[in-house]
Amino acid sequence: MNRRAFHRAALGVASGALCRGLFAQGSAPYEPTWASLKTHPVPDWYRNAKFGIFVHWGLYSVPAWAVPTGELGKVEPGKWFIDNPYAEWYLNTLRIAGSPTAKHHAETYGKDFDYYNFRPMFNKAVAAWDPNVMASLFHGAGARYVVLTTKHHDGFTLFPSRVKNPRHPGLSTTRDLVGDLAAAVRGKGMKMGTYYSGGLDWTFTSEPIRNFADIRARVPQSEEYAQYADAHWRELIERYRPAVMWNDIDYPKAGKLPQLFAQFYNTVPDGVIDNRFGVEFADFTTPEYAKYDKITEKKWESCRGLGFSFGYNQVEGPEQVIAADKLIALLVDIVSKNGNLLLNVGPKPDGSISEIQLDRLHKLGDWLAVNGEGIFDTHPWVRASPPAASGPQVRFTHKGDSLYAFFLERPEAPRVTLPGVVASEGTAVRVLGAGADTKWEQQGRDVLVNIGQTPGPYAMGLRITPAPRALD
Ligand code: GLC
């Protein structure tokens, strides 16, 4: 079977039974070569998903502490590692003598308290966790997929791995958090992806990372580590059949990536691979606390924490956590440019979510329940925003024969201007969530829309059918 036919079969046309049949016959259409792997198309589910939840959960969730210095990219690089706002970097910051984390740790737990002593506390806290509560929360927020840290840089795995850490025994949870969350997430109709820190594993290194140049130098390059990382990824694929292989930082040079990727695509044909394996090959790119400023053809996914950290940081409050109106505007902006938003939630050790993070997820979910038709399953239009950017910010998306126009800030009622478009007679314009179409008129290069009352405090969406013509 040629690759194109395989994809038609595996990605949609075929039933699950046919897929199972294919694999039962021992068919393995992807070969471990870059040429073969490059024929893998980015699947529709991932293009259409637009919004996923990233979960950083691990031993660092126990101390849950970092200096909330600022967002990545907005902090002076020289300050980043000693005042690292990423709470999941707790162990690295602790290893930097004189850091605020080292001081906090000594005061709270005693200076001889080993980081890995958080293990029994974490294992105890997760025992009563209900994955269905977490999955319902993410589903209610509108997420279509979830990506969980299965091993972060500290080397602790969230599944009882059969691959033993050669340096540090007992470095897994006793409960299978990955399997339990995967089942709950899939039960809600969402896809489940796995994050794995292939590039950094601090059980293989003892020197802390003090600057950005150190990161590459701390990727363990021993054959032993390469085999360990490969075995972990193989285990994740076999056990959980993840929809996303979300590797972080880099990968040991001796790792067998083409073999791993072929195994993945042959197991999960509509799976996707991120761009952090240190090779050019990827289904999507991953700007972090960053986004592209125009429509970018290569599929991309912007990730960020709700605050300045991925792991839960108990110090963070409203000053650090993104406001609901900004979060909604961020999602719309990303989607208009062909991106997905992978929004991170940092659970407490027992799997519960802080009030402020819950608040943002609920508000986003409420907004998506009304406006999601202009977000999910859409494509970028011919442009992401109007040519003349005066007045309130507008972003476009496109689906079927409709154009969606979102006003990122709450517009002034009763009338809004959509610049640079010509609508044909008979065009129907509706404020998303309204029960009826609304009046509009063409005035030169603009369409003026009577929105009556402003529908809510967040971005407002209009559906315009058929899609108008864009003016230069
Ligand atoms: C980074 C960080 C990390 C976080 C991740 C998420 O590279 O090291 O803590 O997991 O990106 O994108």
Short mmCIF file of C-alpha atoms and ligand atoms in Angstrom, two decimals:
data_model
loop_
_atom_site.label_atom_id
_atom_site.label_comp_id
_atom_site.label_asym_id
_atom_site.label_seq_id
_atom_site.Cartn_x
_atom_site.Cartn_y
_atom_site.Cartn_z
CA MET A 1 0.00 0.00 0.00
CA ASN A 2 1.48 3.35 -0.90
CA ARG A 3 1.76 6.04 1.73
CA ARG A 4 -1.07 8.17 0.39
CA ALA A 5 -3.47 5.25 0.42
CA PHE A 6 -2.29 4.35 3.89
CA HIS A 7 -3.14 7.80 5.11
CA ARG A 8 -6.55 7.80 3.60
CA ALA A 9 -7.12 4.53 5.37
CA ALA A 10 -5.55 5.37 8.66
CA LEU A 11 -6.54 9.01 9.11
CA GLY A 12 -10.18 9.02 8.53
CA VAL A 13 -11.87 7.00 5.85
CA ALA A 14 -11.06 3.77 7.57
CA SER A 15 -12.78 2.50 10.64
CA GLY A 16 -10.77 1.52 13.71
CA ALA A 17 -11.27 -2.10 12.67
CA LEU A 18 -9.67 -1.52 9.30
CA CYS A 19 -6.71 0.20 11.01
CA ARG A 20 -6.35 -2.72 13.35
CA GLY A 21 -6.50 -5.00 10.34
CA LEU A 22 -3.71 -3.09 8.67
CA PHE A 23 -1.46 -3.45 11.63
CA ALA A 24 -2.45 -7.06 12.22
CA GLN A 25 -1.11 -7.83 8.76
CA GLY A 26 2.21 -6.49 9.98
CA SER A 27 2.04 -3.45 7.74
CA ALA A 28 4.54 -0.82 8.84
CA PRO A 29 4.34 1.86 6.19
CA TYR A 30 6.83 4.27 7.75
CA GLU A 31 10.44 3.41 7.48
CA PRO A 32 13.12 4.79 9.79
CA THR A 33 14.43 7.24 7.20
CA TRP A 34 13.87 10.99 7.05
CA ALA A 35 12.56 10.66 3.50
CA SER A 36 9.87 8.25 4.66
CA LEU A 37 9.00 10.19 7.81
CA LYS A 38 8.65 13.44 5.87
CA THR A 39 5.64 12.01 4.03
CA HIS A 40 3.67 12.18 7.29
CA PRO A 41 0.95 14.84 6.96
CA VAL A 42 -0.10 17.01 9.88
CA PRO A 43 -3.46 15.44 10.77
CA ASP A 44 -6.68 17.42 10.66
CA TRP A 45 -7.48 16.84 14.33
CA TYR A 46 -4.35 18.71 15.33
CA ARG A 47 -4.84 21.55 12.82
CA ASN A 48 -8.43 21.91 13.97
CA ALA A 49 -7.90 21.52 17.72
CA LYS A 50 -6.62 25.08 18.37
CA PHE A 51 -6.56 24.70 22.11
CA GLY A 52 -4.84 22.19 24.37
CA ILE A 53 -3.88 22.01 28.02
CA PHE A 54 -0.29 21.45 29.07
CA VAL A 55 0.16 19.93 32.54
CA HIS A 56 3.40 20.31 34.49
CA TRP A 57 3.11 18.12 37.53
CA GLY A 58 5.86 16.41 39.47
CA LEU A 59 8.11 16.55 42.53
CA TYR A 60 8.57 20.31 42.04
CA SER A 61 4.82 20.68 42.70
CA VAL A 62 5.55 19.89 46.36
CA PRO A 63 7.74 22.94 47.16
CA ALA A 64 5.89 24.88 44.41
CA TRP A 65 8.12 27.85 44.76
CA ALA A 66 10.04 30.24 42.50
CA VAL A 67 10.76 33.95 42.38
CA PRO A 68 8.12 35.35 39.99
CA THR A 69 10.71 37.39 38.10
CA GLY A 70 8.80 37.79 34.85
CA GLU A 71 7.75 36.07 31.64
CA LEU A 72 10.34 34.29 29.51
CA GLY A 73 11.69 36.83 27.06
CA LYS A 74 10.95 39.74 29.37
CA VAL A 75 13.65 38.99 31.94
CA GLU A 76 17.28 40.00 31.53
CA PRO A 77 18.98 36.72 30.38
CA GLY A 78 21.73 37.09 33.02
CA LYS A 79 19.09 36.96 35.78
CA TRP A 80 17.02 34.09 34.41
CA PHE A 81 18.64 31.06 36.06
CA ILE A 82 19.41 32.42 39.50
CA ASP A 83 15.97 34.05 39.77
CA ASN A 84 14.26 31.43 37.62
CA PRO A 85 10.47 31.96 37.61
CA TYR A 86 9.93 28.39 36.37
CA ALA A 87 9.02 26.44 39.53
CA GLU A 88 9.67 23.15 37.70
CA TRP A 89 13.33 24.22 37.61
CA TYR A 90 13.43 24.14 41.43
CA LEU A 91 16.22 21.54 41.60
CA ASN A 92 18.46 23.45 39.21
CA THR A 93 17.94 26.74 41.04
CA LEU A 94 18.50 24.96 44.33
CA ARG A 95 21.86 23.77 43.01
CA ILE A 96 22.94 27.39 42.44
CA ALA A 97 24.51 28.46 45.74
CA GLY A 98 23.10 31.71 47.05
CA SER A 99 19.95 31.62 44.90
CA PRO A 100 16.63 32.68 46.46
CA THR A 101 15.44 29.09 45.99
CA ALA A 102 18.45 27.71 47.93
CA LYS A 103 17.64 30.15 50.72
CA HIS A 104 13.92 29.32 50.70
CA HIS A 105 14.69 25.60 50.69
CA ALA A 106 17.07 25.82 53.65
CA GLU A 107 14.54 27.86 55.62
CA THR A 108 11.58 25.64 54.79
CA TYR A 109 13.01 22.12 54.67
CA GLY A 110 16.55 22.44 56.05
CA LYS A 111 19.63 22.76 53.88
CA ASP A 112 20.36 19.02 53.90
CA PHE A 113 16.92 18.02 52.71
CA ASP A 114 17.49 16.28 49.39
CA TYR A 115 15.16 17.27 46.54
CA TYR A 116 14.29 13.63 45.90
CA ASN A 117 12.91 13.41 49.44
CA PHE A 118 9.82 15.07 47.95
CA ARG A 119 9.03 11.65 46.46
CA PRO A 120 7.08 10.11 49.37
CA MET A 121 5.16 13.38 49.82
CA PHE A 122 4.20 13.44 46.15
CA ASN A 123 3.28 9.75 46.03
CA LYS A 124 1.10 10.19 49.10
CA ALA A 125 -0.60 13.32 47.76
CA VAL A 126 -1.54 11.74 44.41
CA ALA A 127 -3.10 8.64 45.97
CA ALA A 128 -6.59 10.16 46.28
CA TRP A 129 -6.46 12.19 43.03
CA ASP A 130 -9.47 11.78 40.74
CA PRO A 131 -8.34 12.06 37.11
CA ASN A 132 -11.94 12.49 35.97
CA VAL A 133 -12.23 15.77 37.85
CA MET A 134 -9.12 17.05 36.09
CA ALA A 135 -10.27 15.81 32.68
CA SER A 136 -13.71 17.40 33.16
CA LEU A 137 -12.11 20.70 34.06
CA PHE A 138 -9.98 20.70 30.90
CA HIS A 139 -12.91 19.61 28.78
CA GLY A 140 -15.06 22.34 30.27
CA ALA A 141 -12.37 24.88 29.43
CA GLY A 142 -12.76 23.87 25.78
CA ALA A 143 -9.51 21.94 25.36
CA ARG A 144 -9.33 19.34 22.62
CA TYR A 145 -6.08 17.77 23.80
CA VAL A 146 -3.91 17.47 26.88
CA VAL A 147 -0.14 17.07 27.16
CA LEU A 148 1.25 15.81 30.47
CA THR A 149 4.86 15.89 31.68
CA THR A 150 5.79 12.22 31.92
CA LYS A 151 9.37 13.10 32.91
CA HIS A 152 10.62 16.62 33.45
CA HIS A 153 14.25 17.73 33.80
CA ASP A 154 14.51 16.28 37.33
CA GLY A 155 14.19 12.76 35.88
CA PHE A 156 11.17 11.68 37.96
CA THR A 157 8.60 9.81 35.86
CA LEU A 158 4.85 10.09 36.35
CA PHE A 159 4.38 6.45 35.38
CA PRO A 160 5.87 3.36 37.02
CA SER A 161 8.44 2.80 34.30
CA ARG A 162 9.89 -0.60 33.59
CA VAL A 163 13.07 1.21 32.50
CA LYS A 164 15.18 1.59 35.63
CA ASN A 165 17.20 4.74 36.15
CA PRO A 166 20.80 3.47 36.31
CA ARG A 167 21.86 6.34 38.60
CA HIS A 168 18.92 6.76 40.85
CA PRO A 169 16.61 3.86 41.75
CA GLY A 170 12.93 4.36 42.43
CA LEU A 171 12.52 7.44 40.30
CA SER A 172 8.89 6.83 39.29
CA THR A 173 5.52 7.43 40.81
CA THR A 174 3.93 4.37 42.37
CA ARG A 175 0.59 5.26 40.77
CA ASP A 176 0.34 5.43 36.97
CA LEU A 177 -0.62 9.09 36.61
CA VAL A 178 0.00 9.08 32.86
CA GLY A 179 -2.27 6.08 32.27
CA ASP A 180 -4.97 7.34 34.62
CA LEU A 181 -5.10 10.80 33.07
CA ALA A 182 -4.95 9.37 29.53
CA ALA A 183 -8.01 7.20 30.21
CA ALA A 184 -9.97 10.09 31.75
CA VAL A 185 -9.00 12.53 28.99
CA ARG A 186 -9.95 10.05 26.26
CA GLY A 187 -13.19 9.35 28.09
CA LYS A 188 -14.08 13.00 27.50
CA GLY A 189 -13.25 12.77 23.80
CA MET A 190 -9.95 14.63 24.03
CA LYS A 191 -6.56 13.46 22.76
CA MET A 192 -3.72 12.68 25.13
CA GLY A 193 -0.11 13.66 24.47
CA THR A 194 3.09 13.02 26.39
CA TYR A 195 5.82 15.53 27.23
CA TYR A 196 9.25 14.02 27.89
CA SER A 197 12.44 15.86 28.72
CA GLY A 198 14.85 14.13 26.36
CA GLY A 199 17.53 16.80 26.50
CA LEU A 200 17.87 17.36 30.23
CA ASP A 201 17.93 14.80 32.99
CA TRP A 202 19.45 16.07 36.20
CA THR A 203 19.90 12.57 37.61
CA PHE A 204 22.69 12.24 35.01
CA THR A 205 24.32 15.61 35.77
CA SER A 206 25.13 17.42 38.98
CA GLU A 207 26.32 20.84 37.79
CA PRO A 208 23.51 23.39 37.54
CA ILE A 209 22.69 25.33 34.42
CA ARG A 210 23.71 28.94 35.05
CA ASN A 211 23.14 30.49 31.63
CA PHE A 212 21.47 29.69 28.32
CA ALA A 213 24.73 28.43 26.80
CA ASP A 214 24.96 25.79 29.55
CA ILE A 215 21.74 24.10 28.42
CA ARG A 216 23.24 22.35 25.38
CA ALA A 217 26.34 21.43 27.39
CA ARG A 218 24.21 19.68 30.01
CA VAL A 219 22.51 17.30 27.58
CA PRO A 220 23.91 13.92 28.70
CA GLN A 221 25.71 12.42 25.71
CA SER A 222 26.59 8.99 27.13
CA GLU A 223 25.44 5.86 25.32
CA GLU A 224 23.81 4.86 28.62
CA TYR A 225 21.58 7.95 28.66
CA ALA A 226 20.72 7.69 24.96
CA GLN A 227 19.50 4.14 25.49
CA TYR A 228 17.59 5.22 28.59
CA ALA A 229 15.77 8.04 26.78
CA ASP A 230 15.03 5.85 23.74
CA ALA A 231 13.67 3.10 26.01
CA HIS A 232 11.45 5.60 27.81
CA TRP A 233 10.00 6.98 24.60
CA ARG A 234 9.42 3.45 23.29
CA GLU A 235 7.66 2.60 26.52
CA LEU A 236 5.48 5.70 26.32
CA ILE A 237 4.47 4.85 22.75
CA GLU A 238 3.68 1.22 23.53
CA ARG A 239 1.86 1.83 26.78
CA TYR A 240 -0.06 5.00 26.07
CA ARG A 241 -0.17 5.45 22.28
CA PRO A 242 0.11 9.22 22.76
CA ALA A 243 -1.35 11.58 20.18
CA VAL A 244 1.58 13.99 20.64
CA MET A 245 5.27 13.27 21.16
CA TRP A 246 6.23 16.48 22.94
CA ASN A 247 9.96 16.21 23.57
CA ASP A 248 11.77 19.04 25.32
CA ILE A 249 15.11 20.82 25.00
CA ASP A 250 17.05 18.44 22.71
CA TYR A 251 17.98 14.77 22.47
CA PRO A 252 21.21 12.80 23.02
CA LYS A 253 23.10 12.46 19.73
CA ALA A 254 23.32 8.67 20.04
CA GLY A 255 19.50 8.42 20.32
CA LYS A 256 17.78 6.57 17.51
CA LEU A 257 15.26 9.15 16.38
CA PRO A 258 14.26 7.88 12.92
CA GLN A 259 13.50 4.46 14.45
CA LEU A 260 11.52 6.07 17.26
CA PHE A 261 9.51 8.29 14.94
CA ALA A 262 8.74 5.42 12.57
CA GLN A 263 7.58 3.30 15.49
CA PHE A 264 5.39 6.19 16.62
CA TYR A 265 3.74 6.88 13.25
CA ASN A 266 3.23 3.17 12.65
CA THR A 267 1.54 2.88 16.06
CA VAL A 268 -0.35 6.20 15.97
CA PRO A 269 -0.65 7.26 12.32
CA ASP A 270 -2.39 10.51 13.19
CA GLY A 271 0.10 11.41 15.94
CA VAL A 272 2.25 14.53 15.84
CA ILE A 273 5.87 15.23 16.79
CA ASP A 274 7.15 18.56 18.11
CA ASN A 275 10.30 20.38 17.04
CA ARG A 276 12.38 20.01 20.20
CA PHE A 277 14.26 16.80 19.40
CA GLY A 278 17.21 18.82 18.10
CA VAL A 279 16.59 17.75 14.50
CA GLU A 280 14.96 19.62 11.67
CA PHE A 281 12.10 17.14 11.41
CA ALA A 282 8.82 18.13 13.11
CA ASP A 283 5.08 18.32 12.54
CA PHE A 284 4.87 21.63 14.37
CA THR A 285 6.99 24.33 16.00
CA THR A 286 6.71 25.41 19.63
CA PRO A 287 7.29 29.09 20.45
CA GLU A 288 7.32 29.45 24.25
CA TYR A 289 5.83 32.57 25.84
CA ALA A 290 5.94 33.81 22.25
CA LYS A 291 3.88 33.73 19.08
CA TYR A 292 4.28 34.52 15.41
CA ASP A 293 3.07 37.87 14.19
CA LYS A 294 1.68 36.67 10.87
CA ILE A 295 -0.01 33.66 9.30
CA THR A 296 2.66 30.95 9.30
CA GLU A 297 2.10 28.01 7.01
CA LYS A 298 4.03 25.46 9.07
CA LYS A 299 1.68 24.39 11.84
CA TRP A 300 2.70 25.89 15.19
CA GLU A 301 1.73 25.72 18.82
CA SER A 302 2.44 28.47 21.32
CA CYS A 303 2.84 27.34 24.91
CA ARG A 304 2.86 29.32 28.12
CA GLY A 305 1.90 29.03 31.75
CA LEU A 306 -1.15 30.83 33.08
CA GLY A 307 1.41 32.76 35.12
CA PHE A 308 5.18 33.01 34.68
CA SER A 309 5.79 29.35 35.55
CA PHE A 310 4.73 25.96 34.20
CA GLY A 311 5.00 24.08 37.50
CA TYR A 312 2.66 25.34 40.23
CA ASN A 313 4.20 28.36 41.99
CA GLN A 314 2.37 29.20 45.21
CA VAL A 315 3.87 32.71 45.15
CA GLU A 316 1.99 33.69 42.00
CA GLY A 317 -1.17 35.78 42.14
CA PRO A 318 -3.15 38.15 39.92
CA GLU A 319 -0.05 40.16 39.10
CA GLN A 320 1.53 37.18 37.38
CA VAL A 321 -1.46 35.24 36.09
CA ILE A 322 -2.77 36.34 32.70
CA ALA A 323 -6.13 38.15 32.89
CA ALA A 324 -9.10 36.43 31.24
CA ASP A 325 -9.58 39.13 28.56
CA LYS A 326 -5.90 38.91 27.58
CA LEU A 327 -6.01 35.11 27.54
CA ILE A 328 -9.01 35.08 25.22
CA ALA A 329 -7.43 37.70 22.93
CA LEU A 330 -4.23 35.62 22.89
CA LEU A 331 -6.07 32.49 21.77
CA VAL A 332 -7.90 34.35 19.00
CA ASP A 333 -4.70 36.00 17.79
CA ILE A 334 -2.82 32.67 17.69
CA VAL A 335 -5.66 30.87 15.88
CA SER A 336 -5.94 33.62 13.25
CA LYS A 337 -2.28 32.92 12.35
CA ASN A 338 -2.49 29.10 12.07
CA GLY A 339 -1.36 28.34 15.61
CA ASN A 340 -2.69 26.32 18.52
CA LEU A 341 -2.48 27.49 22.13
CA LEU A 342 -1.11 24.94 24.59
CA LEU A 343 -2.01 26.61 27.85
CA ASN A 344 -0.28 25.26 30.91
CA VAL A 345 -1.91 24.39 34.19
CA GLY A 346 0.27 23.59 37.19
CA PRO A 347 -1.59 21.30 39.62
CA LYS A 348 -0.81 21.08 43.30
CA PRO A 349 0.71 17.75 44.42
CA ASP A 350 -2.77 16.28 45.07
CA GLY A 351 -3.89 17.19 41.56
CA SER A 352 -6.10 20.07 42.61
CA ILE A 353 -5.87 23.39 40.77
CA SER A 354 -5.45 26.79 42.43
CA GLU A 355 -8.44 29.15 42.52
CA ILE A 356 -6.87 31.67 40.17
CA GLN A 357 -6.06 29.05 37.53
CA LEU A 358 -9.57 27.61 37.84
CA ASP A 359 -11.02 31.06 37.35
CA ARG A 360 -9.18 31.55 34.04
CA LEU A 361 -10.12 28.09 32.77
CA HIS A 362 -13.78 28.63 33.60
CA LYS A 363 -13.88 32.03 31.91
CA LEU A 364 -12.17 30.71 28.80
CA GLY A 365 -14.56 27.74 28.73
CA ASP A 366 -17.59 30.00 29.03
CA TRP A 367 -16.33 32.20 26.24
CA LEU A 368 -15.56 29.25 23.97
CA ALA A 369 -19.00 27.77 24.58
CA VAL A 370 -20.41 30.85 22.81
CA ASN A 371 -17.59 31.75 20.42
CA GLY A 372 -15.96 28.38 19.73
CA GLU A 373 -17.63 28.04 16.32
CA GLY A 374 -15.27 30.76 15.08
CA ILE A 375 -12.24 29.12 16.69
CA PHE A 376 -12.42 25.32 16.39
CA ASP A 377 -12.07 23.68 12.97
CA THR A 378 -11.34 27.05 11.34
CA HIS A 379 -8.51 27.98 8.99
CA PRO A 380 -6.62 31.21 8.67
CA TRP A 381 -8.30 33.57 6.19
CA VAL A 382 -6.38 35.44 3.49
CA ARG A 383 -5.18 37.75 6.25
CA ALA A 384 -5.14 37.63 10.04
CA SER A 385 -6.11 41.29 10.58
CA PRO A 386 -7.38 44.24 8.55
CA PRO A 387 -4.86 46.21 6.47
CA ALA A 388 -5.36 49.52 8.26
CA ALA A 389 -4.88 48.78 11.95
CA SER A 390 -6.61 51.82 13.39
CA GLY A 391 -9.43 51.36 15.89
CA PRO A 392 -10.02 48.20 17.89
CA GLN A 393 -7.91 45.17 17.01
CA VAL A 394 -9.61 42.67 14.74
CA ARG A 395 -8.62 39.07 13.92
CA PHE A 396 -10.12 36.84 11.25
CA THR A 397 -10.73 33.12 10.95
CA HIS A 398 -12.49 31.20 8.19
CA LYS A 399 -14.70 28.13 8.03
CA GLY A 400 -16.92 26.84 5.23
CA ASP A 401 -18.34 29.91 3.51
CA SER A 402 -18.24 32.08 6.63
CA LEU A 403 -15.72 34.63 7.79
CA TYR A 404 -15.35 35.19 11.52
CA ALA A 405 -14.16 38.57 12.74
CA PHE A 406 -13.18 38.95 16.38
CA PHE A 407 -12.81 42.30 18.08
CA LEU A 408 -10.09 41.64 20.61
CA GLU A 409 -11.08 44.37 23.02
CA ARG A 410 -14.63 44.92 24.13
CA PRO A 411 -16.03 47.11 21.35
CA GLU A 412 -18.01 50.27 21.92
CA ALA A 413 -21.69 49.69 21.29
CA PRO A 414 -23.78 50.16 19.25
CA ARG A 415 -21.71 50.04 16.01
CA VAL A 416 -18.40 48.52 14.96
CA THR A 417 -16.33 49.02 11.83
CA LEU A 418 -14.78 46.19 9.91
CA PRO A 419 -12.19 47.82 7.69
CA GLY A 420 -11.01 46.63 4.28
CA VAL A 421 -13.83 44.27 3.29
CA VAL A 422 -16.64 44.32 0.75
CA ALA A 423 -19.75 42.29 1.55
CA SER A 424 -22.23 41.29 -1.10
CA GLU A 425 -25.91 42.05 -0.86
CA GLY A 426 -27.80 39.49 1.18
CA THR A 427 -24.85 38.79 3.47
CA ALA A 428 -25.90 37.62 6.93
CA VAL A 429 -24.02 39.06 9.89
CA ARG A 430 -24.47 37.74 13.40
CA VAL A 431 -22.86 38.48 16.72
CA LEU A 432 -21.81 35.05 18.05
CA GLY A 433 -24.17 34.07 20.80
CA ALA A 434 -26.98 36.37 19.59
CA GLY A 435 -30.34 34.88 18.63
CA ALA A 436 -30.72 36.76 15.34
CA ASP A 437 -28.77 38.40 12.53
CA THR A 438 -27.94 42.04 12.81
CA LYS A 439 -28.04 45.06 10.50
CA TRP A 440 -24.98 46.09 8.52
CA GLU A 441 -24.08 48.45 5.71
CA GLN A 442 -21.19 48.91 3.32
CA GLN A 443 -19.55 52.30 3.58
CA GLY A 444 -16.69 52.63 1.11
CA ARG A 445 -13.99 50.17 2.11
CA ASP A 446 -15.64 49.34 5.41
CA VAL A 447 -18.52 47.26 6.65
CA LEU A 448 -20.37 48.88 9.54
CA VAL A 449 -22.17 46.47 11.83
CA ASN A 450 -24.83 47.37 14.29
CA ILE A 451 -24.11 45.18 17.31
CA GLY A 452 -26.76 46.70 19.57
CA GLN A 453 -25.65 45.98 23.08
CA THR A 454 -22.12 44.82 23.76
CA PRO A 455 -22.50 41.14 24.55
CA GLY A 456 -19.88 40.68 27.27
CA PRO A 457 -16.59 41.83 28.71
CA TYR A 458 -14.38 39.80 26.37
CA ALA A 459 -13.51 39.61 22.69
CA MET A 460 -16.62 39.71 20.52
CA GLY A 461 -17.05 37.56 17.44
CA LEU A 462 -19.06 38.17 14.26
CA ARG A 463 -20.02 35.53 11.73
CA ILE A 464 -20.33 36.90 8.20
CA THR A 465 -21.84 34.61 5.56
CA PRO A 466 -20.84 34.45 2.78
CA ALA A 467 -17.30 35.58 3.51
CA PRO A 468 -16.76 39.09 2.14
CA ARG A 469 -14.00 40.05 -0.25
CA ALA A 470 -10.75 41.37 1.20
CA LEU A 471 -9.49 44.71 -0.12
CA ASP A 472 -5.75 45.37 -0.47
C1 GLC B 1 11.20 24.71 28.66
C2 GLC B 1 11.47 24.57 30.10
C3 GLC B 1 10.46 23.88 30.80
C4 GLC B 1 9.08 23.79 30.27
C5 GLC B 1 9.01 23.84 28.80
C6 GLC B 1 7.64 24.08 28.25
O1 GLC B 1 12.06 24.38 27.80
O2 GLC B 1 12.74 24.11 30.38
O3 GLC B 1 10.52 23.96 32.15
O4 GLC B 1 8.75 22.49 30.48
O5 GLC B 1 9.94 24.49 28.17
O6 GLC B 1 7.63 24.54 26.99
#
